Short mmCIF file of C-alpha atoms in Angstrom, two decimals:
data_model
loop_
_atom_site.label_atom_id
_atom_site.label_comp_id
_atom_site.label_asym_id
_atom_site.label_seq_id
_atom_site.Cartn_x
_atom_site.Cartn_y
_atom_site.Cartn_z
CA MET A 1 -179.90 126.07 -41.86
CA GLU A 2 -178.63 129.22 -43.59
CA ASN A 3 -179.62 127.76 -46.98
CA LYS A 4 -183.07 126.93 -45.64
CA ILE A 5 -183.47 130.46 -44.31
CA GLN A 6 -182.67 131.82 -47.78
CA ARG A 7 -185.21 129.46 -49.36
CA ALA A 8 -187.77 130.58 -46.80
CA ARG A 9 -187.03 134.24 -47.60
CA GLU A 10 -187.80 133.62 -51.28
CA LYS A 11 -191.18 132.17 -50.27
CA LEU A 12 -192.22 134.96 -47.91
CA ILE A 13 -194.42 137.75 -49.27
CA VAL A 14 -194.97 140.73 -46.98
CA ALA A 15 -198.25 142.59 -47.52
CA LEU A 16 -197.64 146.33 -47.62
CA ASP A 17 -201.03 147.38 -46.26
CA VAL A 18 -200.12 151.06 -46.00
CA ALA A 19 -201.31 154.17 -47.85
CA SER A 20 -198.16 155.97 -49.02
CA THR A 21 -195.03 155.35 -51.03
CA GLU A 22 -192.90 156.58 -48.13
CA GLU A 23 -194.39 154.05 -45.70
CA ALA A 24 -194.13 151.26 -48.25
CA VAL A 25 -190.49 151.95 -49.09
CA ALA A 26 -189.54 152.28 -45.42
CA LEU A 27 -191.11 148.90 -44.62
CA THR A 28 -189.53 147.31 -47.67
CA ARG A 29 -186.05 148.53 -46.69
CA GLN A 30 -186.53 147.26 -43.16
CA LEU A 31 -187.84 143.85 -44.20
CA ALA A 32 -185.97 143.11 -47.44
CA PRO A 33 -183.37 140.97 -45.60
CA TYR A 34 -186.20 138.68 -44.49
CA ALA A 35 -188.66 138.66 -47.43
CA GLY A 36 -188.04 138.35 -51.15
CA VAL A 37 -191.46 139.55 -52.32
CA PHE A 38 -193.69 142.46 -51.28
CA LYS A 39 -197.41 142.70 -51.99
CA VAL A 40 -198.95 145.90 -53.32
CA GLY A 41 -202.69 145.69 -52.82
CA MET A 42 -205.61 147.97 -53.54
CA GLN A 43 -205.05 150.33 -50.61
CA LEU A 44 -201.46 151.16 -51.55
CA PHE A 45 -201.91 151.11 -55.33
CA TYR A 46 -204.97 153.34 -55.29
CA SER A 47 -203.41 155.73 -52.75
CA ALA A 48 -199.88 155.99 -54.10
CA GLY A 49 -200.39 155.19 -57.79
CA PRO A 50 -198.56 152.91 -60.23
CA GLU A 51 -195.15 154.45 -59.56
CA VAL A 52 -195.08 152.77 -56.15
CA VAL A 53 -194.23 149.50 -57.92
CA ARG A 54 -191.04 150.99 -59.33
CA HIS A 55 -190.01 152.48 -55.98
CA ILE A 56 -190.39 149.11 -54.26
CA LYS A 57 -188.56 147.25 -57.04
CA GLU A 58 -185.64 149.67 -56.58
CA GLN A 59 -185.07 148.04 -53.17
CA GLY A 60 -183.98 144.82 -54.91
CA VAL A 61 -187.12 142.78 -54.21
CA LYS A 62 -189.98 141.33 -56.22
CA VAL A 63 -193.51 142.77 -56.31
CA PHE A 64 -196.82 140.91 -56.18
CA LEU A 65 -199.42 143.30 -57.61
CA ASP A 66 -202.59 142.14 -55.90
CA LEU A 67 -205.47 143.93 -57.68
CA LYS A 68 -207.70 140.91 -58.35
CA LEU A 69 -208.87 141.87 -61.84
CA HIS A 70 -212.40 140.68 -62.65
CA ASP A 71 -214.37 141.97 -65.65
CA ILE A 72 -215.13 141.05 -69.23
CA PRO A 73 -212.17 139.49 -71.08
CA ASN A 74 -211.19 142.55 -73.13
CA THR A 75 -211.28 144.91 -70.15
CA VAL A 76 -209.18 142.58 -68.03
CA ALA A 77 -206.74 142.00 -70.88
CA GLN A 78 -206.16 145.73 -71.34
CA ALA A 79 -205.77 146.28 -67.60
CA ALA A 80 -203.38 143.34 -67.27
CA LYS A 81 -201.37 144.65 -70.21
CA ALA A 82 -200.96 148.00 -68.47
CA LEU A 83 -199.94 146.36 -65.19
CA ALA A 84 -197.38 144.14 -66.93
CA GLY A 85 -195.60 147.28 -68.08
CA LEU A 86 -194.96 148.33 -64.48
CA GLY A 87 -192.45 145.54 -63.89
CA ALA A 88 -194.50 143.54 -61.36
CA ASP A 89 -193.38 139.94 -60.87
CA ILE A 90 -196.80 138.51 -60.00
CA ILE A 91 -200.22 139.76 -61.21
CA ASN A 92 -203.58 138.29 -60.26
CA VAL A 93 -207.11 138.01 -61.59
CA HIS A 94 -210.26 136.30 -60.29
CA ALA A 95 -210.79 132.66 -61.30
CA ALA A 96 -214.54 133.31 -61.22
CA GLY A 97 -214.12 135.37 -64.40
CA GLY A 98 -213.99 132.17 -66.45
CA THR A 99 -211.71 130.64 -69.05
CA ALA A 100 -211.93 133.38 -71.70
CA MET A 101 -211.04 136.08 -69.20
CA LEU A 102 -208.18 134.07 -67.70
CA GLN A 103 -206.69 133.31 -71.11
CA ALA A 104 -207.04 136.93 -72.26
CA ALA A 105 -205.22 138.18 -69.17
CA ALA A 106 -202.36 135.70 -69.47
CA GLN A 107 -201.88 136.38 -73.16
CA ALA A 108 -201.89 140.14 -72.68
CA VAL A 109 -199.37 139.99 -69.83
CA ARG A 110 -196.97 137.71 -71.67
CA GLU A 111 -197.13 139.67 -74.92
CA ARG A 112 -196.56 142.98 -73.13
CA ALA A 113 -193.61 141.63 -71.17
CA ALA A 114 -192.05 140.23 -74.35
CA THR A 115 -192.47 143.56 -76.14
CA LEU A 116 -190.73 145.37 -73.29
CA GLY A 117 -187.99 142.75 -72.93
CA LEU A 118 -189.09 141.97 -69.37
CA PRO A 119 -189.43 138.56 -67.73
CA ALA A 120 -193.07 137.49 -67.93
CA PRO A 121 -194.80 137.95 -64.57
CA LEU A 122 -196.58 135.01 -63.01
CA VAL A 123 -200.30 135.30 -63.74
CA ILE A 124 -202.25 133.93 -60.79
CA ALA A 125 -205.99 133.46 -60.21
CA VAL A 126 -207.74 134.17 -56.91
CA THR A 127 -210.08 131.39 -55.79
CA VAL A 128 -212.14 131.87 -52.58
CA LEU A 129 -211.00 134.69 -50.29
CA THR A 130 -209.60 133.61 -46.93
CA SER A 131 -212.11 135.85 -45.14
CA ILE A 132 -214.96 133.62 -46.41
CA ASP A 133 -216.13 130.80 -44.15
CA GLN A 134 -218.52 127.99 -45.03
CA ARG A 135 -221.63 129.79 -43.76
CA THR A 136 -220.85 132.91 -45.79
CA PHE A 137 -220.04 130.81 -48.84
CA ASN A 138 -223.38 128.99 -48.75
CA GLN A 139 -225.82 131.42 -47.17
CA GLU A 140 -224.59 134.85 -48.23
CA MET A 141 -222.91 134.10 -51.54
CA GLY A 142 -225.53 131.52 -52.49
CA LEU A 143 -222.98 128.91 -53.56
CA THR A 144 -223.63 125.24 -52.91
CA GLY A 145 -221.22 122.57 -51.74
CA GLU A 146 -217.96 122.81 -49.85
CA ILE A 147 -215.42 125.61 -50.22
CA GLU A 148 -212.67 123.08 -50.88
CA ASP A 149 -214.54 121.65 -53.87
CA ARG A 150 -215.02 125.10 -55.41
CA VAL A 151 -211.36 125.99 -54.86
CA LYS A 152 -210.28 122.72 -56.45
CA ALA A 153 -212.52 123.33 -59.47
CA TRP A 154 -211.26 126.87 -59.96
CA ALA A 155 -207.64 125.73 -59.57
CA LEU A 156 -208.13 123.16 -62.34
CA LEU A 157 -209.85 125.79 -64.51
CA THR A 158 -206.92 128.12 -63.94
CA ARG A 159 -204.34 125.48 -64.79
CA ASP A 160 -206.21 124.44 -67.94
CA ALA A 161 -206.44 128.09 -69.03
CA GLY A 162 -202.64 128.22 -68.99
CA LEU A 163 -202.05 130.40 -65.93
CA ASP A 164 -199.20 129.89 -63.49
CA GLY A 165 -201.08 129.25 -60.26
CA VAL A 166 -203.70 130.37 -57.78
CA VAL A 167 -204.26 132.26 -54.57
CA ALA A 168 -206.02 130.04 -52.03
CA SER A 169 -206.20 129.52 -48.30
CA PRO A 170 -203.63 127.14 -46.82
CA ARG A 171 -206.45 124.75 -45.96
CA GLU A 172 -206.89 123.97 -49.68
CA THR A 173 -203.20 123.82 -50.54
CA SER A 174 -202.76 120.06 -50.29
CA VAL A 175 -205.69 119.22 -52.56
CA ILE A 176 -204.60 121.82 -55.14
CA ARG A 177 -201.10 120.39 -55.10
CA GLN A 178 -202.49 116.87 -55.66
CA VAL A 179 -204.60 117.79 -58.69
CA CYS A 180 -202.49 120.53 -60.29
CA GLY A 181 -198.96 119.21 -59.85
CA GLU A 182 -195.69 120.36 -58.34
CA GLU A 183 -194.97 123.19 -60.79
CA PHE A 184 -198.27 124.98 -60.17
CA ALA A 185 -197.73 128.02 -57.93
CA ILE A 186 -199.89 128.29 -54.82
CA ILE A 187 -199.90 131.61 -52.98
CA THR A 188 -201.46 131.39 -49.54
CA PRO A 189 -202.70 134.29 -47.46
CA GLY A 190 -204.43 133.51 -44.17
CA ILE A 191 -201.08 132.80 -42.52
CA ARG A 192 -201.16 133.32 -38.79
CA PRO A 193 -198.33 132.23 -36.46
CA ALA A 194 -199.51 130.71 -33.19
CA TRP A 195 -198.42 133.89 -31.36
CA SER A 196 -200.57 136.25 -33.51
CA VAL A 197 -204.30 136.97 -33.73
CA SER A 198 -206.46 135.78 -36.63
CA GLY A 199 -208.24 139.11 -37.25
CA ASP A 200 -210.73 138.88 -40.14
CA GLN A 201 -209.11 135.77 -41.61
CA LYS A 202 -211.18 132.59 -41.27
CA ARG A 203 -209.39 129.72 -43.05
CA ILE A 204 -205.90 129.98 -41.57
CA MET A 205 -202.75 127.98 -40.83
CA THR A 206 -199.38 128.62 -39.23
CA PRO A 207 -196.38 129.23 -41.53
CA ALA A 208 -194.99 125.74 -40.85
CA GLN A 209 -198.33 124.08 -41.55
CA ALA A 210 -198.74 125.95 -44.84
CA ILE A 211 -195.24 125.11 -46.07
CA SER A 212 -195.75 121.46 -45.11
CA ALA A 213 -199.04 121.42 -47.04
CA GLY A 214 -197.25 122.53 -50.22
CA SER A 215 -197.60 126.32 -50.44
CA THR A 216 -195.20 128.02 -52.86
CA TYR A 217 -195.46 131.45 -51.27
CA LEU A 218 -196.89 132.68 -47.96
CA VAL A 219 -198.49 136.12 -47.70
CA VAL A 220 -198.11 137.69 -44.28
CA GLY A 221 -199.26 141.19 -43.37
CA ARG A 222 -200.37 142.25 -39.91
CA PRO A 223 -198.46 139.55 -37.96
CA ILE A 224 -195.33 141.31 -39.26
CA THR A 225 -196.22 144.91 -40.09
CA GLY A 226 -198.65 145.36 -37.20
CA THR A 227 -196.06 144.56 -34.52
CA ASP A 228 -193.74 146.87 -32.61
CA ASN A 229 -190.72 145.24 -34.26
CA PRO A 230 -191.55 143.97 -37.79
CA ALA A 231 -188.02 142.68 -38.39
CA VAL A 232 -188.10 140.43 -35.33
CA ALA A 233 -191.54 139.11 -36.31
CA ALA A 234 -190.33 138.36 -39.84
CA GLN A 235 -187.29 136.53 -38.49
CA LYS A 236 -189.51 134.35 -36.28
CA ILE A 237 -191.68 133.44 -39.26
CA LEU A 238 -188.63 132.67 -41.43
CA GLN A 239 -187.27 130.39 -38.73
CA GLU A 240 -190.57 128.53 -38.50
CA MET A 241 -190.71 128.11 -42.29
CA ALA A 242 -187.08 126.97 -42.51
CA GLU A 243 -187.61 124.22 -39.97
CA VAL A 244 -189.96 122.37 -42.33
CA LEU A 245 -188.16 123.04 -45.63
#
């Protein structure tokens, strides 16, 4: 079981949804025994600045820089190039940006990492946000068809553009795994243990369900960081993940 717990730790990404470097580092120190990757999103990055990545990396963990780049190919390439220089281990863009944008981002990241002598970060594309339900997808966003079909199409686009994987809800994980293969990374937010509340997430699964469906990494925020004892919550999630590994 100890080996399975370690494997689970490598798959668990804790979302640092805080506004300061001090808060982020304190949480990282507390939770590093239970999670191998920590997510720096817009709130933390825009509040604390790029240096927060270095401070978190100094705790001996990996960083998922979740800024969801989406613009014309050259703009995204230049932004991705800058982010690659920070030492992040995972960087993401929006799949909706299209093939040229995806390829430009991946090329810029890999070239920058090689120039700096750093391991190339995973370049991941966001598909449909886990806060989007079918009604919102069709009626508010004006997109036809089923969410799963759009996620599948964007996952294939991402793979064919040469990226390393996608961000998608756990409900689409199994179909992505079927069409994109075992080596394709699937990062799944929308993870809610049975003992937590769903909040603004719509397309959710428990940690065990997501791992069983084929997720590579699970992103968990409030069910861990929003509790009175984040370390205990993280341990419970690790245990649940390990039982199905």
